[in-house]
Coordinates of C-alpha atoms in Angstrom, one line a residue:
M1 CA -14.8 -17.5 21.8
T2 CA -15.0 -19.5 18.3
T3 CA -11.7 -21.6 17.5
A4 CA -13.3 -23.7 14.4
I5 CA -10.6 -23.5 11.7
F6 CA -12.3 -22.3 8.2
C7 CA -11.5 -23.4 4.5
A8 CA -12.4 -21.3 1.7
R9 CA -14.3 -22.7 -0.7
P10 CA -12.5 -22.3 -4.3
T11 CA -13.7 -20.0 -6.7
P12 CA -12.4 -19.2 -10.0
Q13 CA -10.9 -15.4 -10.1
P14 CA -8.4 -13.8 -11.7
R15 CA -5.5 -14.4 -9.0
L16 CA -2.1 -13.6 -9.6
D17 CA -0.6 -16.7 -8.3
G18 CA 0.9 -18.4 -11.5
P19 CA 0.3 -22.0 -13.2
G20 CA 2.6 -24.6 -12.9
R21 CA 2.4 -23.2 -8.6
R22 CA 0.1 -25.4 -7.5
E23 CA 1.8 -29.2 -6.9
L24 CA 1.3 -31.3 -4.2
R25 CA 3.7 -32.9 -2.4
P26 CA 2.7 -36.4 -1.8
G27 CA 0.9 -36.9 1.1
S28 CA 1.5 -33.4 2.7
G29 CA -2.1 -31.6 1.1
I30 CA 0.3 -28.9 0.7
P31 CA 0.9 -26.7 -2.4
F32 CA 4.5 -27.0 -3.3
R33 CA 7.0 -26.1 -6.2
P34 CA 9.0 -29.0 -6.8
H35 CA 11.7 -26.9 -7.7
A36 CA 11.3 -23.9 -5.3
T37 CA 14.8 -23.1 -4.8
M38 CA 15.9 -23.2 -8.7
M39 CA 17.0 -19.8 -8.9
L40 CA 19.7 -21.0 -6.2
N41 CA 21.0 -23.7 -8.5
H42 CA 22.5 -21.2 -11.1
I43 CA 26.0 -20.8 -9.1
R44 CA 29.1 -21.5 -11.3
T45 CA 32.4 -20.2 -11.1
T46 CA 33.5 -18.1 -14.2
E47 CA 37.0 -17.5 -14.8
F48 CA 36.3 -14.9 -13.3
E49 CA 35.5 -15.8 -10.3
K50 CA 38.0 -18.6 -10.1
G51 CA 40.1 -15.4 -10.0
T52 CA 38.5 -14.0 -7.1
C53 CA 38.9 -16.8 -5.0
E54 CA 42.4 -17.0 -5.4
M55 CA 42.8 -13.6 -4.4
A56 CA 40.6 -15.0 -1.2
K57 CA 42.8 -17.0 -0.2
Q58 CA 45.5 -14.3 0.2
R59 CA 43.4 -12.5 2.5
S60 CA 44.7 -11.3 5.7
P61 CA 44.1 -13.8 8.5
E62 CA 42.9 -10.6 10.5
V63 CA 39.4 -10.3 8.1
T64 CA 36.4 -11.2 9.7
S65 CA 34.1 -11.8 7.1
L66 CA 30.0 -12.8 8.5
D67 CA 29.6 -14.9 4.8
S68 CA 29.2 -18.6 5.2
A69 CA 30.6 -21.0 2.6
L70 CA 28.0 -21.0 -0.5
E71 CA 27.0 -24.4 -0.1
T72 CA 26.0 -23.7 3.1
F73 CA 24.0 -20.3 1.9
R74 CA 22.6 -22.5 -0.9
D75 CA 20.4 -24.9 1.7
D76 CA 19.8 -22.3 3.8
L77 CA 18.2 -20.0 1.1
G78 CA 16.1 -23.7 0.3
K79 CA 15.0 -23.9 4.4
A80 CA 14.0 -20.2 4.1
A81 CA 11.9 -20.8 0.6
E82 CA 10.2 -24.2 2.6
L83 CA 9.2 -21.8 5.1
V84 CA 7.5 -19.5 2.8
I85 CA 5.7 -22.6 0.6
R86 CA 4.6 -23.8 4.2
L87 CA 3.1 -20.3 4.9
Y88 CA 1.5 -20.2 1.1
G89 CA 0.4 -23.4 1.5
G90 CA -1.4 -23.3 4.9
L91 CA -3.7 -20.2 4.5
D92 CA -7.4 -21.1 3.4
R93 CA -6.9 -22.6 6.9
A94 CA -5.1 -19.9 9.2
R95 CA -6.1 -17.1 11.4
V96 CA -6.2 -14.0 10.1
T97 CA -4.9 -12.7 13.1
P98 CA -3.1 -14.3 16.1
S99 CA -4.6 -15.9 19.2
K100 CA -2.3 -14.4 21.6
S101 CA -1.9 -11.8 23.4
R102 CA 0.5 -8.8 23.5
M103 CA 2.1 -9.7 26.1
E104 CA 2.3 -13.2 24.9
I105 CA 4.0 -12.2 22.1
A106 CA 6.8 -9.9 23.4
S107 CA 8.0 -13.0 25.8
L108 CA 8.8 -14.6 22.6
F109 CA 11.0 -12.3 22.0
D110 CA 12.4 -11.4 25.4
E111 CA 16.3 -12.0 25.3
P112 CA 19.2 -10.5 26.1
L113 CA 21.5 -9.6 23.1
P114 CA 23.2 -12.5 21.4
E115 CA 26.7 -12.0 21.8
D116 CA 27.5 -15.7 20.0
P117 CA 26.3 -17.0 16.8
Q118 CA 23.5 -19.1 16.7
P119 CA 22.6 -21.6 13.9
M120 CA 20.6 -20.9 10.9
E121 CA 18.4 -24.0 11.1
G122 CA 17.1 -22.7 14.7
I123 CA 16.9 -19.0 13.9
L124 CA 14.8 -19.7 11.1
G125 CA 12.6 -22.3 13.4
E126 CA 11.9 -19.2 15.4
V127 CA 10.8 -17.2 12.7
E128 CA 8.3 -19.7 11.6
K129 CA 7.2 -20.5 15.0
N130 CA 7.0 -17.3 16.2
I131 CA 6.9 -14.4 13.2
F132 CA 4.5 -16.3 10.7
A133 CA 2.1 -17.5 13.7
N134 CA 2.0 -14.5 15.6
S135 CA 1.5 -12.4 12.1
T136 CA -1.9 -10.6 10.8
L137 CA -2.1 -12.3 7.6
Y138 CA -2.9 -9.5 5.0
L139 CA -2.3 -12.6 2.5
T140 CA -5.3 -14.4 2.9
P141 CA -8.7 -12.7 1.8
R142 CA -9.8 -12.6 4.4
F143 CA -8.0 -10.1 5.9
L144 CA -10.8 -6.9 4.8
G145 CA -9.3 -4.1 6.5
Y146 CA -8.1 -0.8 6.0
I147 CA -6.4 -0.9 2.5
N148 CA -3.4 -3.7 2.9
T149 CA -2.6 -6.2 0.1
G150 CA -2.2 -9.7 -0.1
G151 CA 0.6 -9.1 -2.4
N152 CA 2.1 -11.5 -5.1
Q153 CA 4.3 -14.3 -5.3
A154 CA 6.7 -12.3 -8.0
T155 CA 7.3 -9.6 -5.4
V156 CA 8.6 -12.8 -2.8
L157 CA 10.9 -13.2 -5.2
A158 CA 11.9 -9.8 -6.1
E159 CA 12.6 -8.8 -2.3
L160 CA 15.4 -11.7 -2.4
L161 CA 16.6 -10.6 -5.1
A162 CA 17.0 -7.1 -4.2
A163 CA 18.5 -7.7 -0.7
A164 CA 21.1 -10.1 -2.8
V165 CA 22.1 -7.4 -4.7
N166 CA 21.7 -4.6 -2.1
Q167 CA 21.7 -1.7 -4.9
V168 CA 21.2 2.2 -3.5
P169 CA 20.0 4.5 -6.5
A170 CA 20.3 7.1 -5.1
K171 CA 23.0 8.4 -7.5
W172 CA 23.5 6.6 -10.9
H173 CA 26.5 5.6 -10.8
F174 CA 25.5 3.9 -7.5
A175 CA 23.0 1.6 -8.8
P176 CA 22.8 2.2 -12.5
A177 CA 20.8 -0.9 -13.6
A178 CA 18.4 0.2 -10.3
S179 CA 18.6 3.4 -11.4
E180 CA 17.3 2.5 -15.2
V181 CA 14.5 0.2 -14.1
E182 CA 13.2 2.9 -11.6
R183 CA 12.7 5.4 -14.3
R184 CA 11.1 2.7 -16.8
V185 CA 9.1 1.8 -13.9
I186 CA 7.8 5.6 -12.7
R187 CA 6.6 6.0 -16.9
W188 CA 4.7 2.2 -16.6
I189 CA 3.6 3.2 -13.7
A190 CA 2.3 6.7 -15.0
Q191 CA 1.1 4.8 -18.2
F192 CA -1.2 2.1 -16.1
I193 CA -3.3 5.3 -14.8
G194 CA -3.3 7.2 -17.7
Y195 CA -0.9 10.1 -16.5
A196 CA 1.2 12.2 -18.4
P197 CA 3.9 9.9 -20.4
E198 CA 6.9 12.8 -20.0
A199 CA 5.7 12.7 -15.8
A200 CA 8.8 12.5 -14.0
G201 CA 9.3 10.8 -9.9
C202 CA 10.6 8.0 -7.6
L203 CA 9.4 5.5 -5.0
L204 CA 9.1 5.8 -1.8
S205 CA 7.9 4.3 1.9
G206 CA 4.5 5.3 1.4
G207 CA 1.3 7.4 0.7
S208 CA 2.7 9.4 3.9
A209 CA 5.9 10.4 2.2
G210 CA 3.9 10.7 -0.8
N211 CA 2.0 13.2 0.1
L212 CA 5.2 15.2 2.1
V213 CA 6.8 15.1 -0.9
G214 CA 3.8 16.7 -3.3
L215 CA 2.8 19.2 -0.8
A216 CA 6.2 20.2 -0.2
V217 CA 6.3 20.7 -4.4
A218 CA 3.7 22.8 -4.2
R219 CA 5.4 25.4 -1.7
K220 CA 8.2 25.5 -4.0
Q221 CA 6.4 26.3 -7.0
K222 CA 3.5 28.3 -6.1
A223 CA 4.4 30.0 -2.6
P224 CA 5.5 33.5 -3.0
F225 CA 8.2 33.3 -0.9
D226 CA 11.1 30.7 -1.1
A227 CA 10.4 28.9 2.0
A228 CA 13.1 26.6 1.5
A229 CA 16.0 29.2 1.9
L230 CA 14.0 31.5 4.3
G231 CA 11.4 29.1 6.7
M232 CA 7.8 30.4 6.8
R233 CA 8.2 33.4 8.6
G234 CA 9.4 35.0 5.1
G235 CA 6.1 35.7 3.5
P236 CA 2.3 35.4 4.4
P237 CA 0.9 32.2 5.7
V238 CA 0.0 29.2 2.8
T239 CA -3.2 27.3 3.0
V240 CA -4.3 24.1 1.4
Y241 CA -7.0 22.6 0.9
V242 CA -9.1 19.3 0.7
S243 CA -12.1 17.9 1.8
Q244 CA -13.2 16.4 4.7
E245 CA -12.6 12.9 3.7
G246 CA -9.0 13.4 3.2
H247 CA -6.0 11.2 4.4
A248 CA -4.4 12.3 7.7
S249 CA -1.2 12.2 6.5
L250 CA -1.8 15.7 4.7
E251 CA -2.0 17.3 8.6
K252 CA 1.4 15.5 9.2
G253 CA 2.9 16.5 6.2
M254 CA 1.6 20.3 6.7
A255 CA 3.4 20.4 10.5
L256 CA 6.3 18.6 9.1
L257 CA 7.0 21.1 6.5
G258 CA 6.2 24.1 9.2
M259 CA 3.4 25.3 7.1
G260 CA 0.7 24.8 10.1
R261 CA -2.1 21.9 10.3
N262 CA -4.5 24.7 10.8
Q263 CA -3.5 25.9 7.5
L264 CA -5.1 22.8 6.2
R265 CA -8.5 23.5 4.9
K266 CA -11.1 21.1 5.1
I267 CA -13.8 21.3 2.6
A268 CA -17.4 20.1 3.5
V269 CA -18.9 16.6 0.9
R270 CA -21.6 15.9 -0.7
D271 CA -23.6 13.0 -0.1
D272 CA -21.5 11.0 -1.9
F273 CA -18.5 12.2 -0.1
T274 CA -16.6 13.7 -3.1
I275 CA -15.6 17.6 -2.4
N276 CA -17.8 20.4 -2.4
L277 CA -17.0 23.2 -5.4
E278 CA -18.8 25.7 -4.0
A279 CA -17.8 25.2 -0.4
L280 CA -14.2 24.9 -1.9
E281 CA -14.5 28.7 -4.0
Q282 CA -15.6 29.9 -1.2
Q283 CA -12.8 29.5 1.5
V284 CA -10.3 30.0 -1.4
A285 CA -11.7 33.6 -1.6
E286 CA -12.2 34.0 2.2
D287 CA -8.4 33.0 2.7
R288 CA -7.5 35.6 -0.1
N289 CA -9.4 38.5 1.1
N290 CA -7.9 37.9 4.9
G291 CA -4.3 37.5 3.6
C292 CA -3.6 34.0 3.1
H293 CA -1.6 32.6 -0.5
P294 CA -3.8 29.7 -1.4
I295 CA -0.9 26.9 -2.5
C296 CA -2.5 23.8 -3.5
V297 CA -5.5 21.6 -3.6
V298 CA -5.6 17.9 -2.7
G299 CA -8.3 16.2 -4.6
N300 CA -8.8 12.4 -3.5
A301 CA -8.9 9.6 -5.9
G302 CA -10.1 6.9 -3.5
T303 CA -10.4 7.9 -0.1
T304 CA -9.8 5.5 3.0
N305 CA -13.0 6.1 4.6
T306 CA -15.2 5.1 1.9
G307 CA -13.2 5.2 -1.8
A308 CA -15.3 8.3 -2.8
V309 CA -13.6 10.0 -5.8
D310 CA -13.7 13.5 -6.2
P311 CA -14.8 15.7 -9.4
L312 CA -10.7 15.9 -10.6
D313 CA -11.6 17.1 -13.6
A314 CA -13.3 20.1 -12.4
L315 CA -11.1 20.8 -9.2
A316 CA -7.8 20.4 -12.2
E317 CA -10.2 23.3 -13.7
F318 CA -10.5 25.3 -11.1
C319 CA -6.8 25.1 -9.9
R320 CA -5.9 25.9 -13.1
K321 CA -8.0 29.5 -12.7
Q322 CA -6.9 30.0 -9.5
D323 CA -3.4 29.4 -10.4
L324 CA -2.9 26.4 -7.6
W325 CA -1.0 23.5 -7.7
F326 CA -3.4 20.4 -8.4
H327 CA -2.2 17.5 -6.3
V328 CA -4.1 14.3 -6.5
D329 CA -4.0 11.9 -3.5
A330 CA -4.4 8.5 -5.8
A331 CA -2.5 6.3 -3.4
Y332 CA -5.1 3.5 -3.2
G333 CA -7.6 4.3 -5.8
G334 CA -5.4 5.4 -8.6
P335 CA -4.4 1.9 -10.2
A336 CA -8.5 1.5 -10.8
A337 CA -8.3 4.7 -12.8
G338 CA -6.7 2.1 -15.8
T339 CA -9.8 -0.3 -15.6
K340 CA -13.0 0.3 -17.5
T341 CA -14.8 -0.8 -14.4
A342 CA -14.2 2.5 -12.8
G343 CA -11.9 4.4 -14.9
R344 CA -14.7 7.1 -16.1
I345 CA -14.8 8.5 -12.4
F346 CA -10.8 9.6 -12.7
R347 CA -11.8 11.7 -15.5
G348 CA -9.3 14.4 -14.9
L349 CA -6.3 13.0 -13.3
D350 CA -4.4 13.3 -16.4
R351 CA -4.6 17.2 -15.9
A352 CA -2.8 16.9 -12.2
D353 CA 0.5 18.6 -11.3
S354 CA 0.9 15.5 -9.0
V355 CA -0.4 12.1 -8.6
L356 CA 0.4 10.1 -5.7
V357 CA -0.1 6.1 -6.1
N358 CA 0.8 3.2 -3.9
P359 CA 1.8 -0.1 -5.7
H360 CA 1.3 -1.4 -2.6
K361 CA -1.6 -1.2 -2.3
W362 CA -3.4 -1.6 -5.5
L363 CA -1.1 -3.3 -7.7
Y364 CA -0.8 -5.7 -4.8
V365 CA 3.1 -4.9 -4.6
Q366 CA 4.3 -6.4 -0.9
A367 CA 4.9 -3.1 0.9
E368 CA 6.9 -0.7 1.0
A369 CA 6.4 0.8 -2.8
A370 CA 4.4 4.1 -3.0
C371 CA 5.4 6.3 -6.1
I372 CA 4.9 10.4 -6.4
L373 CA 4.2 11.5 -10.0
V374 CA 5.2 15.0 -10.7
R375 CA 4.2 16.6 -14.6
D376 CA 7.3 18.4 -15.1
S377 CA 10.6 17.0 -13.7
R378 CA 11.9 20.0 -12.8
A379 CA 9.7 21.2 -10.0
L380 CA 11.3 18.0 -7.9
R381 CA 14.8 19.1 -8.9
D382 CA 13.8 22.1 -7.9
T383 CA 12.2 21.2 -4.2
F384 CA 14.8 18.7 -3.5
Q385 CA 18.1 19.0 -5.5
V386 CA 21.0 20.1 -2.8
V387 CA 25.0 19.9 -4.1
A388 CA 27.4 18.6 -1.8
D389 CA 30.8 18.6 -2.7
Y390 CA 31.3 14.7 -1.7
L391 CA 28.6 13.6 -4.6
R392 CA 29.6 13.9 -8.3
E393 CA 26.7 15.4 -10.0
E394 CA 25.5 14.3 -12.6
S395 CA 24.3 16.4 -15.9
D396 CA 20.3 17.6 -16.3
A397 CA 20.4 16.4 -19.9
H398 CA 16.8 14.8 -21.0
D399 CA 18.9 11.7 -21.6
G400 CA 21.9 11.6 -19.1
P401 CA 22.5 9.7 -15.9
L402 CA 19.4 10.3 -13.3
D403 CA 19.8 10.9 -9.6
F404 CA 17.1 10.2 -7.8
K405 CA 18.5 11.6 -4.8
D406 CA 17.0 15.1 -6.6
Y407 CA 13.6 13.4 -6.7
G408 CA 13.0 13.4 -3.0
P409 CA 14.0 13.3 0.6
Q410 CA 16.2 10.3 0.3
L411 CA 19.7 10.1 -0.1
H412 CA 19.9 6.5 0.8
R413 CA 17.1 4.4 -0.3
S414 CA 16.0 0.8 -0.9
F415 CA 15.6 -0.6 -4.7
R416 CA 12.2 -0.8 -4.7
A417 CA 11.7 -0.6 -8.1
L418 CA 12.4 -4.6 -8.4
K419 CA 9.3 -6.2 -7.3
V420 CA 7.3 -3.4 -8.6
W421 CA 9.4 -4.5 -12.6
M422 CA 9.0 -8.2 -11.4
T423 CA 5.3 -7.9 -11.1
F424 CA 4.3 -5.8 -14.2
K425 CA 6.2 -8.2 -16.1
A426 CA 5.1 -12.0 -14.4
Y427 CA 1.6 -10.3 -14.7
G428 CA 1.2 -7.4 -17.5
A429 CA -1.2 -4.9 -17.1
R430 CA -3.9 -6.9 -18.9
K431 CA -4.1 -9.2 -16.2
L432 CA -3.2 -6.9 -13.0
R433 CA -6.5 -4.6 -13.9
A434 CA -8.2 -7.9 -14.3
A435 CA -7.8 -8.3 -10.9
I436 CA -8.6 -4.8 -9.5
E437 CA -11.6 -5.1 -11.8
S438 CA -12.6 -8.1 -9.8
N439 CA -12.1 -7.2 -6.2
I440 CA -14.6 -4.0 -7.2
E441 CA -17.1 -6.5 -8.7
I442 CA -17.1 -9.0 -5.7
M443 CA -16.8 -5.8 -2.7
R444 CA -19.8 -4.7 -4.8
Y445 CA -21.7 -8.0 -4.8
L446 CA -21.1 -7.4 -0.7
A447 CA -22.9 -4.5 -0.8
E448 CA -25.5 -6.0 -2.6
R449 CA -25.9 -9.0 -0.2
I450 CA -26.7 -6.0 2.7
D451 CA -28.8 -4.0 0.7
E452 CA -31.0 -7.4 0.8
L453 CA -30.5 -8.3 4.3
P454 CA -32.9 -7.0 7.3
D455 CA -30.1 -7.4 9.9
F456 CA -27.8 -5.2 7.9
I457 CA -27.6 -1.8 6.4
R458 CA -25.1 0.1 4.0
L459 CA -24.0 3.6 5.0
A460 CA -22.4 5.5 1.9
P461 CA -22.0 4.3 -1.9
V462 CA -19.3 2.1 -3.1
P463 CA -17.6 3.5 -6.4
L464 CA -14.0 1.1 -5.6
S465 CA -13.5 -1.4 -3.3
V466 CA -15.2 -0.3 0.1
V467 CA -18.4 -1.3 1.7
C468 CA -19.2 0.6 5.3
F469 CA -22.1 -0.4 6.9
Q470 CA -23.5 -1.7 10.2
Y471 CA -25.1 -4.5 11.6
R472 CA -27.9 -4.0 13.9
T473 CA -29.7 -7.3 14.6
P474 CA -32.7 -9.5 13.2
D475 CA -34.3 -6.8 16.5
V476 CA -36.6 -4.1 14.6
A477 CA -37.0 -2.4 17.3
V478 CA -33.4 -1.5 17.8
H479 CA -32.9 0.1 14.4
R480 CA -33.3 3.0 15.4
D481 CA -31.0 3.1 18.8
Q482 CA -28.1 4.5 17.1
K483 CA -26.5 4.5 20.4
Y484 CA -27.2 0.8 20.8
L485 CA -25.9 0.1 17.2
N486 CA -22.8 2.5 17.7
R487 CA -21.7 0.3 20.9
L488 CA -23.0 -3.2 19.2
N489 CA -20.6 -2.1 16.0
H490 CA -17.4 -0.9 18.1
R491 CA -17.4 -4.5 20.3
L492 CA -17.7 -6.5 17.0
T493 CA -14.8 -5.0 15.4
E494 CA -12.7 -6.0 18.2
A495 CA -14.7 -9.3 18.7
L496 CA -14.3 -10.5 15.3
E497 CA -10.5 -9.4 16.0
K498 CA -10.2 -11.9 18.5
D499 CA -12.2 -14.5 16.6
G500 CA -9.4 -15.0 13.8
R501 CA -11.9 -16.0 11.1
V502 CA -12.0 -13.0 9.3
F503 CA -10.7 -8.7 10.0
L504 CA -12.7 -5.8 9.3
S505 CA -11.3 -2.5 10.7
G506 CA -14.2 0.5 11.7
T507 CA -15.0 4.0 10.9
K508 CA -17.0 6.7 11.4
I509 CA -19.6 7.6 8.7
H510 CA -22.2 10.6 9.9
G511 CA -21.2 10.2 13.1
R512 CA -22.5 6.5 13.2
T513 CA -19.8 4.1 14.0
V514 CA -19.8 1.5 11.0
L515 CA -17.8 -1.8 10.2
R516 CA -15.6 -1.2 6.6
A517 CA -14.5 -3.7 4.3
C518 CA -11.6 -3.4 1.9
S519 CA -10.0 -5.3 -0.5
V520 CA -7.1 -4.8 -2.9
N521 CA -6.0 -9.1 -2.9
H522 CA -5.9 -11.0 -5.9
R523 CA -7.2 -13.6 -3.7
L524 CA -10.3 -12.7 -3.0
G525 CA -13.5 -14.7 -4.4
R526 CA -17.4 -14.4 -3.3
E527 CA -17.6 -17.1 -0.7
D528 CA -15.4 -14.8 1.5
V529 CA -17.7 -11.8 1.9
D530 CA -20.6 -14.7 1.8
L531 CA -18.1 -16.2 5.1
L532 CA -17.5 -12.5 6.2
L533 CA -21.7 -11.6 6.6
D534 CA -21.8 -15.3 8.5
V535 CA -19.1 -14.7 11.0
I536 CA -20.6 -10.9 11.8
R537 CA -24.3 -12.8 12.3
E538 CA -22.1 -15.5 14.4
V539 CA -20.4 -13.2 16.4
G540 CA -22.9 -10.4 16.7
R541 CA -25.2 -12.8 18.1
L542 CA -22.8 -14.1 21.0
L543 CA -22.1 -10.5 21.8
I544 CA -26.4 -10.0 22.4
G545 CA -26.3 -12.8 24.2
R546 CA -23.8 -11.6 26.7
A547 CA -25.8 -8.4 27.1

């Protein structure tokens, strides 16, 4: 196994790491911010706090507080900040995946329940040595698997601040400022992707939760009976439609809502992996004739496999004529709708009844932060509002307090909106769009390089930032031996993960086992995808030699 450490060549790009954050600590070579803990140095004692301190002195001795002294807390925060600086400072040299086996990593945490306190300095040391060092680093641009973002620095700060203030934006009076921040963020996301400005919504854990909400709202609005009250035996089978490239979470959602996986109709796709409209029309007509009740079509706006974007405008028109709910899964591709580079392929997105978009993918926000948008806020409240004696209900007035418990399945929910709000504020929509366009341009550059190289072959179009391809070796004699190439590329995926310099995921395209590269990382440069091809060749030749 190759153990060489790679040091990436720097190239200009619209990364979100801000200016003034690249100073070097003398003699270390590690990017360091002299005032990394300056946000912690504003603890001031007000007259109110003085009074509170007097009250604290009179507390009963039976109180068991978990708080340390503020000066100790300040010192611990500073040490934690230094861990983050060291992590980011070493990204160019770090492995993408850990070198240890699962059992070796598990052994690091094989300890009994702690009964007594441990010093925070030691705990932080374990975080750096055992957790940071054994994590898959989405932060690095050499992570090109799945659709996991590299995050941004503003979000790191936001997570700290959100944890500190500890808000639960379920009811407005639980978290007044957090509720208003989330309301504003929903509007900003809608505006960024070109969706209805009057849309309502909420932030959720991820795309699976977002699609679940979309399906629940579709059923409430379009089923011919009240499934929430009567269950699914209250009327005919209801059917939902998506292309064969639709996300697996839709199957899970159908099962969880009791509509049944078999009632999710997977429609054939065209050569570009977008839904076949004629096949969709035929399936809906057939289901109506067989006593089923179609309720929803799901349009893909950036599939996981290839990044395909369905003809959304045509789907919107079809749904209008058929009286079907039109939900768009734009979890991955949605933010690209706001760019000049790719915006045209999202025409019709603004006509959807509901849209899922994940800031924790292509808005570079750390997980978890997904967003469901629904054109009519009443559709969400009709689906999720449940009155309870112990929860004071707010007014439904347009300008009144907003209770997010009525807009999704969660009651107790975290302050996810702060990191999205701080991302928009820290970088601005223009810079975010530029970063997305850079990702698309560099991944298309990768596709062009693959097309030029005889030992690689591309197997799908590249509308966004996903490239699907095979390594087929310099030996022309094996280029038509698909069984051999399937085995080789399957082994390559595993071998590359063990190598650690780059990370790819795999998938199937027309039955072929392929390598799949995807980036939603603002740190990505051309040198990173050049390295990718070099490492694939190197590891591939080692595999061939062993065979």
